[in-house]
Amino acid sequence: SYELTQPPSVSVSPGQTARITCSADVLAKQYAFWYQLKPGQAPVLVMYKDTERPSGIPERFSGSSSGTTVTLTISGVQAEDEADYYCQSPDNSALWVFGGGTKLTVL
Amino acid sequence: QVQLVESGGGVVQPGGSLRLSCVASGFTFNNYGMHWVRRAPGKGLQWVTFIRFDGSKKYYTDSVKGRFTISRDNSKNTLYLQMNRLRPEDTAVYYCAKDSAEAEFEYWGQGTRVTVSA
């Protein structure tokens, strides 16, 4: 198994760009997925296969990958984007690993 | 639209048991694998267990092996998690999630809270 490393927190003002990173050697070979968690709500998939945005997710959400780091970018952050964000990548031994999570605060 | 509704959570003493259920709708349940994922208070997401679409394969995280059992009833569109010998560290919100070819946790339920405390 392996660890996916995320910053514990990211803070931005409304309208700015938030970038949340996720790092692990395995990400050079495996896709990453991103999930948004808000209190009392069902988690939501916001990005899959590094860069693909599910239908219904606003265009301000985008994903990128470079080597062993993937990045979830939220352009023009809105107050409603305040949430915890988790990256995830499959393990070849049929286990599923999540990053430690990043709390996005909109100032 | 896809809906996943968990139930069965509650407060239980250490060593006790609970059975969680997840009723699925809006998709062909017997075509997809299903997961349970949990989030303990103040902690991050932890994958717990997975079952293939037909129940033929099951996988567990090490900390629940031998204590938790995942199962499904495709005739009832329902996923289960039987939790035995519960420990305080099993305290968490438990979510069921639908697998897919595109994303392993494509849709999630709102979760059910399990508290293990004397």
PDB file of N, CA and C in Angstrom, chain B residues 15-52:
ATOM      1  N   GLY B  15     -17.732  -4.448  21.492  1.00  0.00           N
ATOM      2  CA  GLY B  15     -18.026  -5.873  21.416  1.00  0.00           C
ATOM      3  C   GLY B  15     -19.366  -6.195  20.781  1.00  0.00           C
ATOM      4  N   GLY B  16     -20.178  -5.180  20.588  1.00  0.00           N
ATOM      5  CA  GLY B  16     -21.499  -5.381  20.028  1.00  0.00           C
ATOM      6  C   GLY B  16     -21.503  -5.477  18.515  1.00  0.00           C
ATOM      7  N   SER B  17     -22.696  -5.572  17.964  1.00  0.00           N
ATOM      8  CA  SER B  17     -22.870  -5.749  16.519  1.00  0.00           C
ATOM      9  C   SER B  17     -23.891  -4.761  15.973  1.00  0.00           C
ATOM     10  N   LEU B  18     -23.743  -4.456  14.702  1.00  0.00           N
ATOM     11  CA  LEU B  18     -24.709  -3.660  13.959  1.00  0.00           C
ATOM     12  C   LEU B  18     -24.728  -4.166  12.531  1.00  0.00           C
ATOM     13  N   ARG B  19     -25.860  -4.010  11.875  1.00  0.00           N
ATOM     14  CA  ARG B  19     -25.917  -4.274  10.441  1.00  0.00           C
ATOM     15  C   ARG B  19     -26.384  -3.018   9.728  1.00  0.00           C
ATOM     16  N   LEU B  20     -25.541  -2.545   8.836  1.00  0.00           N
ATOM     17  CA  LEU B  20     -25.885  -1.387   8.018  1.00  0.00           C
ATOM     18  C   LEU B  20     -26.491  -1.859   6.697  1.00  0.00           C
ATOM     19  N   SER B  21     -27.402  -1.055   6.183  1.00  0.00           N
ATOM     20  CA  SER B  21     -28.006  -1.325   4.880  1.00  0.00           C
ATOM     21  C   SER B  21     -27.833  -0.112   3.979  1.00  0.00           C
ATOM     22  N   CYS B  22     -27.821  -0.359   2.699  1.00  0.00           N
ATOM     23  CA  CYS B  22     -27.733   0.706   1.694  1.00  0.00           C
ATOM     24  C   CYS B  22     -28.669   0.312   0.559  1.00  0.00           C
ATOM     25  N   VAL B  23     -29.752   1.052   0.423  1.00  0.00           N
ATOM     26  CA  VAL B  23     -30.714   0.775  -0.641  1.00  0.00           C
ATOM     27  C   VAL B  23     -30.385   1.642  -1.840  1.00  0.00           C
ATOM     28  N   ALA B  24     -30.251   1.004  -2.984  1.00  0.00           N
ATOM     29  CA  ALA B  24     -29.847   1.684  -4.215  1.00  0.00           C
ATOM     30  C   ALA B  24     -31.020   1.830  -5.172  1.00  0.00           C
ATOM     31  N   SER B  25     -31.023   2.921  -5.906  1.00  0.00           N
ATOM     32  CA  SER B  25     -32.021   3.126  -6.954  1.00  0.00           C
ATOM     33  C   SER B  25     -31.435   4.010  -8.033  1.00  0.00           C
ATOM     34  N   GLY B  26     -32.075   3.985  -9.203  1.00  0.00           N
ATOM     35  CA  GLY B  26     -31.627   4.854 -10.293  1.00  0.00           C
ATOM     36  C   GLY B  26     -30.578   4.244 -11.198  1.00  0.00           C
ATOM     37  N   PHE B  27     -30.203   3.010 -10.938  1.00  0.00           N
ATOM     38  CA  PHE B  27     -29.259   2.312 -11.809  1.00  0.00           C
ATOM     39  C   PHE B  27     -29.473   0.802 -11.635  1.00  0.00           C
ATOM     40  N   THR B  28     -28.867   0.043 -12.531  1.00  0.00           N
ATOM     41  CA  THR B  28     -29.007  -1.409 -12.475  1.00  0.00           C
ATOM     42  C   THR B  28     -28.017  -1.955 -11.460  1.00  0.00           C
ATOM     43  N   PHE B  29     -28.528  -2.156 -10.256  1.00  0.00           N
ATOM     44  CA  PHE B  29     -27.685  -2.470  -9.090  1.00  0.00           C
ATOM     45  C   PHE B  29     -26.810  -3.693  -9.347  1.00  0.00           C
ATOM     46  N   ASN B  30     -27.356  -4.718  -9.976  1.00  0.00           N
ATOM     47  CA  ASN B  30     -26.602  -5.965 -10.106  1.00  0.00           C
ATOM     48  C   ASN B  30     -25.527  -5.916 -11.185  1.00  0.00           C
ATOM     49  N   ASN B  31     -25.299  -4.741 -11.758  1.00  0.00           N
ATOM     50  CA  ASN B  31     -24.213  -4.571 -12.725  1.00  0.00           C
ATOM     51  C   ASN B  31     -22.962  -3.928 -12.133  1.00  0.00           C
ATOM     52  N   TYR B  32     -23.025  -3.508 -10.866  1.00  0.00           N
ATOM     53  CA  TYR B  32     -21.949  -2.688 -10.318  1.00  0.00           C
ATOM     54  C   TYR B  32     -21.437  -3.187  -8.973  1.00  0.00           C
ATOM     55  N   GLY B  33     -20.128  -3.072  -8.806  1.00  0.00           N
ATOM     56  CA  GLY B  33     -19.555  -3.291  -7.500  1.00  0.00           C
ATOM     57  C   GLY B  33     -19.925  -2.163  -6.555  1.00  0.00           C
ATOM     58  N   MET B  34     -19.809  -2.439  -5.269  1.00  0.00           N
ATOM     59  CA  MET B  34     -20.182  -1.465  -4.256  1.00  0.00           C
ATOM     60  C   MET B  34     -19.149  -1.442  -3.135  1.00  0.00           C
ATOM     61  N   HIS B  35     -18.963  -0.255  -2.568  1.00  0.00           N
ATOM     62  CA  HIS B  35     -18.017  -0.054  -1.481  1.00  0.00           C
ATOM     63  C   HIS B  35     -18.721   0.428  -0.219  1.00  0.00           C
ATOM     64  N   TRP B  36     -18.050   0.215   0.902  1.00  0.00           N
ATOM     65  CA  TRP B  36     -18.308   0.955   2.132  1.00  0.00           C
ATOM     66  C   TRP B  36     -17.039   1.747   2.457  1.00  0.00           C
ATOM     67  N   VAL B  37     -17.251   3.007   2.808  1.00  0.00           N
ATOM     68  CA  VAL B  37     -16.167   3.909   3.184  1.00  0.00           C
ATOM     69  C   VAL B  37     -16.590   4.576   4.489  1.00  0.00           C
ATOM     70  N   ARG B  38     -15.652   4.859   5.362  1.00  0.00           N
ATOM     71  CA  ARG B  38     -16.013   5.510   6.616  1.00  0.00           C
ATOM     72  C   ARG B  38     -15.144   6.732   6.876  1.00  0.00           C
ATOM     73  N   ARG B  39     -15.687   7.601   7.727  1.00  0.00           N
ATOM     74  CA  ARG B  39     -14.951   8.783   8.154  1.00  0.00           C
ATOM     75  C   ARG B  39     -15.138   8.923   9.649  1.00  0.00           C
ATOM     76  N   ALA B  40     -14.057   8.669  10.372  1.00  0.00           N
ATOM     77  CA  ALA B  40     -14.090   8.812  11.819  1.00  0.00           C
ATOM     78  C   ALA B  40     -14.047  10.291  12.191  1.00  0.00           C
ATOM     79  N   PRO B  41     -14.525  10.644  13.372  1.00  0.00           N
ATOM     80  CA  PRO B  41     -14.509  12.052  13.803  1.00  0.00           C
ATOM     81  C   PRO B  41     -13.100  12.626  13.756  1.00  0.00           C
ATOM     82  N   GLY B  42     -12.958  13.751  13.070  1.00  0.00           N
ATOM     83  CA  GLY B  42     -11.667  14.415  12.992  1.00  0.00           C
ATOM     84  C   GLY B  42     -10.647  13.728  12.106  1.00  0.00           C
ATOM     85  N   LYS B  43     -11.084  12.700  11.406  1.00  0.00           N
ATOM     86  CA  LYS B  43     -10.156  11.956  10.551  1.00  0.00           C
ATOM     87  C   LYS B  43     -10.599  12.037   9.093  1.00  0.00           C
ATOM     88  N   GLY B  44      -9.792  11.426   8.230  1.00  0.00           N
ATOM     89  CA  GLY B  44     -10.113  11.424   6.822  1.00  0.00           C
ATOM     90  C   GLY B  44     -10.907  10.195   6.406  1.00  0.00           C
ATOM     91  N   LEU B  45     -11.143  10.113   5.112  1.00  0.00           N
ATOM     92  CA  LEU B  45     -11.872   8.977   4.577  1.00  0.00           C
ATOM     93  C   LEU B  45     -11.015   7.714   4.638  1.00  0.00           C
ATOM     94  N   GLN B  46     -11.673   6.616   4.969  1.00  0.00           N
ATOM     95  CA  GLN B  46     -10.996   5.326   4.956  1.00  0.00           C
ATOM     96  C   GLN B  46     -11.870   4.328   4.218  1.00  0.00           C
ATOM     97  N   TRP B  47     -11.329   3.736   3.173  1.00  0.00           N
ATOM     98  CA  TRP B  47     -12.038   2.666   2.505  1.00  0.00           C
ATOM     99  C   TRP B  47     -12.134   1.468   3.440  1.00  0.00           C
ATOM    100  N   VAL B  48     -13.313   0.823   3.478  1.00  0.00           N
ATOM    101  CA  VAL B  48     -13.541  -0.281   4.399  1.00  0.00           C
ATOM    102  C   VAL B  48     -13.627  -1.625   3.668  1.00  0.00           C
ATOM    103  N   THR B  49     -14.486  -1.687   2.651  1.00  0.00           N
ATOM    104  CA  THR B  49     -14.717  -2.976   2.015  1.00  0.00           C
ATOM    105  C   THR B  49     -15.372  -2.784   0.655  1.00  0.00           C
ATOM    106  N   PHE B  50     -15.219  -3.767  -0.205  1.00  0.00           N
ATOM    107  CA  PHE B  50     -15.770  -3.749  -1.558  1.00  0.00           C
ATOM    108  C   PHE B  50     -16.339  -5.124  -1.892  1.00  0.00           C
ATOM    109  N   ILE B  51     -17.414  -5.128  -2.668  1.00  0.00           N
ATOM    110  CA  ILE B  51     -17.991  -6.369  -3.149  1.00  0.00           C
ATOM    111  C   ILE B  51     -18.247  -6.253  -4.642  1.00  0.00           C
ATOM    112  N   ARG B  52     -17.893  -7.259  -5.381  1.00  0.00           N
ATOM    113  CA  ARG B  52     -18.138  -7.255  -6.817  1.00  0.00           C
ATOM    114  C   ARG B  52     -19.633  -7.305  -7.117  1.00  0.00           C
TER     115      ARG B  52
END
